[in-house]
Short mmCIF file of C-alpha atoms in Angstrom, two decimals:
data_model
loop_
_atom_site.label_atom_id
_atom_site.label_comp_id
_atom_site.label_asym_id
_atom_site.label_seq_id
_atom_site.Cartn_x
_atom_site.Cartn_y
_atom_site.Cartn_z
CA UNK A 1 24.52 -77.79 -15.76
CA UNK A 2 26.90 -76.53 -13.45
CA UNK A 3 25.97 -74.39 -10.55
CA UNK A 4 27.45 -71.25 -9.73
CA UNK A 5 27.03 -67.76 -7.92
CA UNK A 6 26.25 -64.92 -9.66
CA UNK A 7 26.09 -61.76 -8.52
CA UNK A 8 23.39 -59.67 -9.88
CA UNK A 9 22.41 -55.81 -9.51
CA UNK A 10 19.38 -54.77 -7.62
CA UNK A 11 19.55 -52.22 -10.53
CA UNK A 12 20.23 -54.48 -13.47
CA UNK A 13 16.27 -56.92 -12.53
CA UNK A 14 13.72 -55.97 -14.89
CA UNK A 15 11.68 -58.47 -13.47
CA UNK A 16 11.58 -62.13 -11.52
CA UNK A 17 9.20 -64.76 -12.72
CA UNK A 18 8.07 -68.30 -10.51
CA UNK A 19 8.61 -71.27 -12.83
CA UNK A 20 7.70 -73.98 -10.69
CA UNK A 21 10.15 -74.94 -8.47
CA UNK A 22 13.11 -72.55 -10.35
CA UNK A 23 12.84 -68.55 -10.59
CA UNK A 24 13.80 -66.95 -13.84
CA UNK A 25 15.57 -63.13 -13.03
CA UNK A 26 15.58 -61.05 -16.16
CA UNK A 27 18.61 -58.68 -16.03
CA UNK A 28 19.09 -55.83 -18.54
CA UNK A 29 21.83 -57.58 -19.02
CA UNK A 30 20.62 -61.62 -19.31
CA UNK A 31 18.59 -63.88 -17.73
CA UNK A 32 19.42 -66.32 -15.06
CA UNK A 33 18.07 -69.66 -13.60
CA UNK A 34 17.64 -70.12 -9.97
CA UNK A 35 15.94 -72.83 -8.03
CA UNK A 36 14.98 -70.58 -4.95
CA UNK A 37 11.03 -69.92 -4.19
CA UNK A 38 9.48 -66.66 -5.35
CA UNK A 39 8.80 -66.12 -1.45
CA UNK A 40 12.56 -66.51 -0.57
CA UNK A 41 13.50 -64.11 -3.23
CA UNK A 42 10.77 -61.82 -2.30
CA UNK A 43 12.07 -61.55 1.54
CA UNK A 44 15.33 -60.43 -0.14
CA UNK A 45 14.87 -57.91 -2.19
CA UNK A 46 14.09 -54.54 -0.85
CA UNK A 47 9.82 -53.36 -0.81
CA UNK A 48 11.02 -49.93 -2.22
CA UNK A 49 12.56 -50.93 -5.37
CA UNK A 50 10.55 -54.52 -6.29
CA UNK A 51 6.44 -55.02 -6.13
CA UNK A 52 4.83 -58.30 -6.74
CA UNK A 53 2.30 -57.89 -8.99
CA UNK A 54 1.25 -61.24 -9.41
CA UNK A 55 1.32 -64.90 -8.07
CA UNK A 56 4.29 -65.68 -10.78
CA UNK A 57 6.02 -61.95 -10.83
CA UNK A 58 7.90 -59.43 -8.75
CA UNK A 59 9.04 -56.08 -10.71
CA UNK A 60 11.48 -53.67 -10.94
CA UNK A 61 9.41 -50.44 -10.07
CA UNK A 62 11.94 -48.54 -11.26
CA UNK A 63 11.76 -50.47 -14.53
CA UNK A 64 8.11 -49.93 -15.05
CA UNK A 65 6.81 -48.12 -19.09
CA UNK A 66 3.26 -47.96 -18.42
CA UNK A 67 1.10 -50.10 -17.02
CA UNK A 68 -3.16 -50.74 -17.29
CA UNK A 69 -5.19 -52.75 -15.14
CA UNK A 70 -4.32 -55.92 -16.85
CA UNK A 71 -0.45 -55.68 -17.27
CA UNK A 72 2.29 -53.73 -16.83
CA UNK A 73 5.43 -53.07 -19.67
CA UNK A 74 8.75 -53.13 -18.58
CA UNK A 75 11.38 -53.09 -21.04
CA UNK A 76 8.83 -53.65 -23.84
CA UNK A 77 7.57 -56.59 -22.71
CA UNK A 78 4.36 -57.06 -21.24
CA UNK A 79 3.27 -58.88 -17.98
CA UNK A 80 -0.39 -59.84 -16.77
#
């Protein structure tokens, strides 16, 4: 796999998940690969516009359906 910078839309995340040592960043657009921590990540985004919600996600606020005390939809899809 070759490597490569992309560059994405604060705008475009729906949300970021930790998978291991790699982050997955779900786009509106597509989903991308990274192998950066979810605390690295997390000190680049901006507070106002991204919340982590859990030890595996930061979301789009902005992005957010509805959400209960268990999970929150964005973009029809539901995270704990």
């Amino acid at each position: 796999m070759q490597k490569k910078k992309v560059k994405i839309l604060f705008s475009e995340i729906v949300f970021i998940e930790s998978q291991r040592e790699y982050i997955r960043i779900v786009t509106t657009k597509k989903e991308y690969l990274s192998k950066i921590s979810t605390h690295e990540i997390e000190s680049l985004l901006p507070s106002n516009l991204f919340k982590r919600i859990h030890r595996s996600f930061i979301i789009s606020i902005s992005k957010v359906e509805s959400y209960t005390a268990e999970a929150v939809e964005l973009n029809g899809i539901s995270i704990p």
